[in-house]
PDB file of C-alpha atoms in Angstrom:
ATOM      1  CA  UNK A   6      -3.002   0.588 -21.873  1.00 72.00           C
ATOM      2  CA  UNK A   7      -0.594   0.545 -19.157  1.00 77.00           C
ATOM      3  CA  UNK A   8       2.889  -0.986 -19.346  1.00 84.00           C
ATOM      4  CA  UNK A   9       2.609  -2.073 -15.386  1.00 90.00           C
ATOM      5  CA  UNK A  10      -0.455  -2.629 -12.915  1.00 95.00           C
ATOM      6  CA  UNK A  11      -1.603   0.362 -11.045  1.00 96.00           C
ATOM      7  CA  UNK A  12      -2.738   0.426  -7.386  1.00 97.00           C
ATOM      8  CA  UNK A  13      -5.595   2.977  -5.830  1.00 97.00           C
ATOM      9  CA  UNK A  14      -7.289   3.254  -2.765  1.00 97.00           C
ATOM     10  CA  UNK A  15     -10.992   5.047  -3.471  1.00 97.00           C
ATOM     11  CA  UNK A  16     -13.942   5.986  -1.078  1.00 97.00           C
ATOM     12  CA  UNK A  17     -17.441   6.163  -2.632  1.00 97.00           C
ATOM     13  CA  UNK A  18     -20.247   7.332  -0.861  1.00 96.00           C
ATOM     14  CA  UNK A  19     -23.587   6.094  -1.400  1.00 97.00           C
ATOM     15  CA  UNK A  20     -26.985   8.196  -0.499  1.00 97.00           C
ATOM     16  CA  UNK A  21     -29.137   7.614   2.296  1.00 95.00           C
ATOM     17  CA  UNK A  22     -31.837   7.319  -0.033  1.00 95.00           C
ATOM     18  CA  UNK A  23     -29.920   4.382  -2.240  1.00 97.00           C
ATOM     19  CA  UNK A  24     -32.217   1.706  -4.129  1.00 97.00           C
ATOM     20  CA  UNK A  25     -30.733  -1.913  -4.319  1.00 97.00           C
ATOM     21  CA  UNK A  26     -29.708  -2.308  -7.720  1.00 96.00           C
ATOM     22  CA  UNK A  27     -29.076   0.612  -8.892  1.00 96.00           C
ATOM     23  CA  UNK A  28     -26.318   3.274  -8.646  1.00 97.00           C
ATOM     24  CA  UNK A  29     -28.001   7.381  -8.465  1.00 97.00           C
ATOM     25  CA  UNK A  30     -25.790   8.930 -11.042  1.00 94.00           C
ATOM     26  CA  UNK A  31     -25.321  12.824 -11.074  1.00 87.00           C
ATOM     27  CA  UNK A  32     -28.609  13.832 -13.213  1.00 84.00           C
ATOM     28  CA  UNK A  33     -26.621  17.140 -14.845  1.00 86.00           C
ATOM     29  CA  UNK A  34     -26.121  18.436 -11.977  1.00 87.00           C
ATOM     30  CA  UNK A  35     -22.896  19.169  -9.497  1.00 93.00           C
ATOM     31  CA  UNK A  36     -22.474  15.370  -7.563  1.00 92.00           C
ATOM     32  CA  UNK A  37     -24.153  15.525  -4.367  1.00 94.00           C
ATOM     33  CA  UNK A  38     -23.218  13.095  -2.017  1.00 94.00           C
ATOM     34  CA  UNK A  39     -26.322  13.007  -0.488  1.00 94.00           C
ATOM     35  CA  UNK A  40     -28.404  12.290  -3.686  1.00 95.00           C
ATOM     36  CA  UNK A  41     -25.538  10.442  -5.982  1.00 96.00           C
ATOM     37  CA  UNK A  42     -22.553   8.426  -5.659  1.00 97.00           C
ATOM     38  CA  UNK A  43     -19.663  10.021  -5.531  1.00 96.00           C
ATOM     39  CA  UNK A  44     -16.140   9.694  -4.892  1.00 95.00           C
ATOM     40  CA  UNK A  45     -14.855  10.964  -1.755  1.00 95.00           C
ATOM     41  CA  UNK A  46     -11.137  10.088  -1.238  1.00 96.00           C
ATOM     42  CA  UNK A  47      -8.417   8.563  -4.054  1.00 97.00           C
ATOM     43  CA  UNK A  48      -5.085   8.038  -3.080  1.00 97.00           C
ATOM     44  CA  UNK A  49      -2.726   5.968  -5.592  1.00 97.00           C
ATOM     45  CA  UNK A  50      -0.810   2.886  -4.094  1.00 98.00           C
ATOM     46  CA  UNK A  51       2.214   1.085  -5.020  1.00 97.00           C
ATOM     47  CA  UNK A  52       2.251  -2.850  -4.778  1.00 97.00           C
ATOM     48  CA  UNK A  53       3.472  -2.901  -0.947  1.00 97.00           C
ATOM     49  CA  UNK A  54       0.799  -0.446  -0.290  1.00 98.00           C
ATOM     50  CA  UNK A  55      -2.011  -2.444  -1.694  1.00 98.00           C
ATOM     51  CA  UNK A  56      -1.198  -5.469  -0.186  1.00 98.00           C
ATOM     52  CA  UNK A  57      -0.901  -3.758   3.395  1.00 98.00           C
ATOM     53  CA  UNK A  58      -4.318  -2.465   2.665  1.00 97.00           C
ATOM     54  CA  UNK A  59      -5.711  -5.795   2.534  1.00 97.00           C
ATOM     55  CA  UNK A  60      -3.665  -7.435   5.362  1.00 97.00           C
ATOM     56  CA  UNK A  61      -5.058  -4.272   7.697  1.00 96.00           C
ATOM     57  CA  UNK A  62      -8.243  -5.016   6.612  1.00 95.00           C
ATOM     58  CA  UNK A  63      -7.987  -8.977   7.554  1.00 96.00           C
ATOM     59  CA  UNK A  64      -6.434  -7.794  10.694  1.00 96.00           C
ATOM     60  CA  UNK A  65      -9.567  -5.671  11.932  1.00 94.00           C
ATOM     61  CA  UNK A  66     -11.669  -8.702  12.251  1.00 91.00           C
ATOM     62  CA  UNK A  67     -15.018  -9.828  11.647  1.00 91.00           C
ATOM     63  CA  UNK A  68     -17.074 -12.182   9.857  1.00 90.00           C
ATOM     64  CA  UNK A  69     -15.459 -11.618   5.826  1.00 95.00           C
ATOM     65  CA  UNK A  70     -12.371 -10.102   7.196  1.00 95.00           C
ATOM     66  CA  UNK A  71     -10.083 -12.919   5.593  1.00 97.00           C
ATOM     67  CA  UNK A  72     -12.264 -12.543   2.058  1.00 98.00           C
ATOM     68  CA  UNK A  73     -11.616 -10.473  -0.895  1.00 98.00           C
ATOM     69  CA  UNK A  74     -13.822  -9.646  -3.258  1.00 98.00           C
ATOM     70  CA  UNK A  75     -12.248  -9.130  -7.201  1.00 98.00           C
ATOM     71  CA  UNK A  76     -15.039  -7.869  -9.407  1.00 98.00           C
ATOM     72  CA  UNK A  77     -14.171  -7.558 -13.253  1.00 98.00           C
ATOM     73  CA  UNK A  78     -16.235  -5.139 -15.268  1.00 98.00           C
ATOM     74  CA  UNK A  79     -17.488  -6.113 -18.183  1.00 97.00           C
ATOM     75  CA  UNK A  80     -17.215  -4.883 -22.208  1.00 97.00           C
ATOM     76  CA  UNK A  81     -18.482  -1.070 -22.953  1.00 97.00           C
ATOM     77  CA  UNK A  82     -17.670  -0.025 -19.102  1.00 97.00           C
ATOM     78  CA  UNK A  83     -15.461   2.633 -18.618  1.00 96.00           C
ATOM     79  CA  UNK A  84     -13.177   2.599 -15.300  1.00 96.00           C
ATOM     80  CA  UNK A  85     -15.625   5.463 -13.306  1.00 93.00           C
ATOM     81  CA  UNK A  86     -18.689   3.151 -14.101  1.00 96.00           C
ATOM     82  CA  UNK A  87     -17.052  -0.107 -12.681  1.00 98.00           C
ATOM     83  CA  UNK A  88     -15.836   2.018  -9.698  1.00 98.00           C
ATOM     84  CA  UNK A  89     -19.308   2.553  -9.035  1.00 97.00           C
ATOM     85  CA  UNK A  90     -20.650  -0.803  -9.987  1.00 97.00           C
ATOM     86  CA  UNK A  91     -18.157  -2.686  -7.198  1.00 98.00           C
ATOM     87  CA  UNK A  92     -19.321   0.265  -4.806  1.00 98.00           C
ATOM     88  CA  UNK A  93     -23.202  -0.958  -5.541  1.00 98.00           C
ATOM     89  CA  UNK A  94     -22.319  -4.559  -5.623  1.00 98.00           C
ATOM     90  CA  UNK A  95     -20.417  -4.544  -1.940  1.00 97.00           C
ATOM     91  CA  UNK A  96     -23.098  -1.833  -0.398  1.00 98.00           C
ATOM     92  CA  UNK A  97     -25.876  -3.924  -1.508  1.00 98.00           C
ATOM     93  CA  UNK A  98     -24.405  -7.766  -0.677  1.00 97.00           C
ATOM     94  CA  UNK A  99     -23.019  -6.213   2.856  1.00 96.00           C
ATOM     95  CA  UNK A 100     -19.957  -7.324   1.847  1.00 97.00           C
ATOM     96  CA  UNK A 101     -17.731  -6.600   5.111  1.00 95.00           C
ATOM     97  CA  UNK A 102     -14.102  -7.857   4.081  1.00 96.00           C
ATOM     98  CA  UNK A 103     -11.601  -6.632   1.207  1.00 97.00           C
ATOM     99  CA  UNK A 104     -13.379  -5.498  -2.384  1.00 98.00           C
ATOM    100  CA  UNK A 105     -10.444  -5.332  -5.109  1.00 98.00           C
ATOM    101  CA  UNK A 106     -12.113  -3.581  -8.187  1.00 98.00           C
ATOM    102  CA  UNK A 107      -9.937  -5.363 -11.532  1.00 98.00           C
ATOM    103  CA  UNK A 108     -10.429  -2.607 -14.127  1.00 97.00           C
ATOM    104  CA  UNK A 109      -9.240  -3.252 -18.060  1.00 97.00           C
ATOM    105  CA  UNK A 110      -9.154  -0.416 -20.598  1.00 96.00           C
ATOM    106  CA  UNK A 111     -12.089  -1.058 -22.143  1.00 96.00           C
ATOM    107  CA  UNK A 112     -13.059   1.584 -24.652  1.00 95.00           C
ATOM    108  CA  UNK A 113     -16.733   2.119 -22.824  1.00 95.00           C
ATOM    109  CA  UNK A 114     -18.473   2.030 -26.384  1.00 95.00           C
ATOM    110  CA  UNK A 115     -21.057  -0.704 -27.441  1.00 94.00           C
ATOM    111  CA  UNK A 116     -19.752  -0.383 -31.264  1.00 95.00           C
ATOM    112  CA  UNK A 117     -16.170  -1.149 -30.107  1.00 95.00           C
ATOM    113  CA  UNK A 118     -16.387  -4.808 -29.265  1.00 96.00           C
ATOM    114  CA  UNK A 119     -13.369  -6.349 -30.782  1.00 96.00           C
ATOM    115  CA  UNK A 120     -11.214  -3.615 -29.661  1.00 96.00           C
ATOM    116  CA  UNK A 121     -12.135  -4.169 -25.596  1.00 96.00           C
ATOM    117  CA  UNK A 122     -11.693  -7.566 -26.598  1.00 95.00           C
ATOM    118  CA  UNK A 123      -8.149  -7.301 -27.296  1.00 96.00           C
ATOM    119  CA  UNK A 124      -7.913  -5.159 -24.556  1.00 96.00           C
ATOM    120  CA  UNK A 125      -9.785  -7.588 -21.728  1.00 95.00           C
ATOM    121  CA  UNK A 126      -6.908 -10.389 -22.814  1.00 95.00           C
ATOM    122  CA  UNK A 127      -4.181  -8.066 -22.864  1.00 95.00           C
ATOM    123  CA  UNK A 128      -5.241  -7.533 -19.380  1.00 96.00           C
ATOM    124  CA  UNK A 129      -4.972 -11.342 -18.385  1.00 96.00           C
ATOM    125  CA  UNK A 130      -1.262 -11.458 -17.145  1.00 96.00           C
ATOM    126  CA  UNK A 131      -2.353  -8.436 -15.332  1.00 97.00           C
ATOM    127  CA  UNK A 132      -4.995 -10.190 -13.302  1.00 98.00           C
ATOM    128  CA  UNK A 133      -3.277 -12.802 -12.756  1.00 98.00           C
ATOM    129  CA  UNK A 134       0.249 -10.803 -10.788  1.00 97.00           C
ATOM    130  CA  UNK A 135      -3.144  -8.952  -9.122  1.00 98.00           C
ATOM    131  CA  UNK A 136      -4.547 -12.299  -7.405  1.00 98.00           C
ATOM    132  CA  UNK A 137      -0.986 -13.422  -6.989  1.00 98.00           C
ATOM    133  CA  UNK A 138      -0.573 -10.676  -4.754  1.00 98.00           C
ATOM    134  CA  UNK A 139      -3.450 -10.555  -2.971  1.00 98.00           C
ATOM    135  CA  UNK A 140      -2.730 -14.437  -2.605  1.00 98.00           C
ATOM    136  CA  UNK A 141       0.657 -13.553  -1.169  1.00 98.00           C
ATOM    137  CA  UNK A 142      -1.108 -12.149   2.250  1.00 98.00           C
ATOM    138  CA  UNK A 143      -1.107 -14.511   4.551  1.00 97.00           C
ATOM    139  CA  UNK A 144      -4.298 -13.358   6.183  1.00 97.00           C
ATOM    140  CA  UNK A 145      -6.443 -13.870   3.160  1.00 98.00           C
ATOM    141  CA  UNK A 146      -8.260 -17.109   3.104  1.00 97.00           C
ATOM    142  CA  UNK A 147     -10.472 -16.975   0.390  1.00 97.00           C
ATOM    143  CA  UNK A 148     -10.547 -14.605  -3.116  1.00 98.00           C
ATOM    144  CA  UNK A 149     -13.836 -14.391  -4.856  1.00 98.00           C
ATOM    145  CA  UNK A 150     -14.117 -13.373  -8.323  1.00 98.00           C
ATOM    146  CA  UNK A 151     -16.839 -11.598  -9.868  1.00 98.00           C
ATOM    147  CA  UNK A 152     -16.789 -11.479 -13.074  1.00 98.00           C
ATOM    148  CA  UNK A 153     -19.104  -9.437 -15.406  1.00 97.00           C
ATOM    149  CA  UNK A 154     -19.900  -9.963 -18.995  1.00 96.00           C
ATOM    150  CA  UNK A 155     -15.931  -9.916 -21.162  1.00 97.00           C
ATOM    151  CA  UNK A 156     -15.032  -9.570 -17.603  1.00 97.00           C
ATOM    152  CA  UNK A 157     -15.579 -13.283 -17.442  1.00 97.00           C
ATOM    153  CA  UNK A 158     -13.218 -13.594 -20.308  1.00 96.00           C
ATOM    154  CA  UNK A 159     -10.582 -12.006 -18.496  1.00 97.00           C
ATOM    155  CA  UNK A 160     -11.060 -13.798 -15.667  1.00 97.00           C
ATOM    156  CA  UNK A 161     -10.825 -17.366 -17.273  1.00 96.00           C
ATOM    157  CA  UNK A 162      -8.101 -17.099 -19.295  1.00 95.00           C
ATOM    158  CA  UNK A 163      -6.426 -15.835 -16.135  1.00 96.00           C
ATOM    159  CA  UNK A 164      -7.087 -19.054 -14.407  1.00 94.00           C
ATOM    160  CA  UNK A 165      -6.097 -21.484 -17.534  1.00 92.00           C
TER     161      UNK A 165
END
């Protein structure tokens, strides 16, 4: 768990030959970005950073250019898997404006439920200086939160 939010700024490219729905994982073999997802560029942010990354990306224009996008994993999803999952779930909506992926510490094993529970609502006062932020730009119009399995937990305790 960490004692402050962190910030990153990650490229994922998906194949040419991509089904809706589902995300081609590495089968064993060495990622290829023309057969799997994989990530091509990470570069770690501060909070200035991250919101200048969203108020550049309002500024370019276009139809969702004032949206964002928060997707919250769910319980038994470790942070590689979600990055993945928001990369599937923007590719395959055509979601054009901002996607913010909200990733807890879950523990990424079915057995440990309690434990990512504890973890999902230490994560709440997280989430919440996260949309605060991302509030904070005045370009952004509208913040959309998907929320996925404890994700949902997260994300409503946030709002209360």
């Amino acid at each position: 768990r960490a004692k402050q939010l962190n910030y990153a700024a990650l490229t994922v490219s998906i194949p040419a030959n991509h089904k809706v729905g589902e995300i081609e994982w590495p089968d064993g073999t060495a990622a290829d970005p023309e057969k799997h997802f994989v990530t091509t560029e990470r570069s770690f942010l501060d909070a200035s950073q991250f919101q200048e990354k969203i108020r550049h990306r309002a500024r370019q224009g276009g139809s969702e250019a004032n949206s964002v996008l928060v997707f919250i994993h769910g319980y038994n999803t470790l942070y590689e898997e979600a990055v993945y999952w928001m990369a599937q779930i923007v590719h395959d909506s055509d979601f054009t404006g901002t996607a913010v992926l909200f990733a807890w510490p879950s523990m990424g094993k079915a057995p440990l439920y309690l434990a990512d529970r504890e973890a999902s609502t230490y994560s709440r006062d997280y989430l919440e200086r996260a949309l605060l932020q991302i509030a904070s730009v005045p370009e952004i119009h509208e913040i959309n939160i998907l929320a996925h399995s404890m994700g949902n937990w997260v994300g409503v305790e946030t709002l209360r």
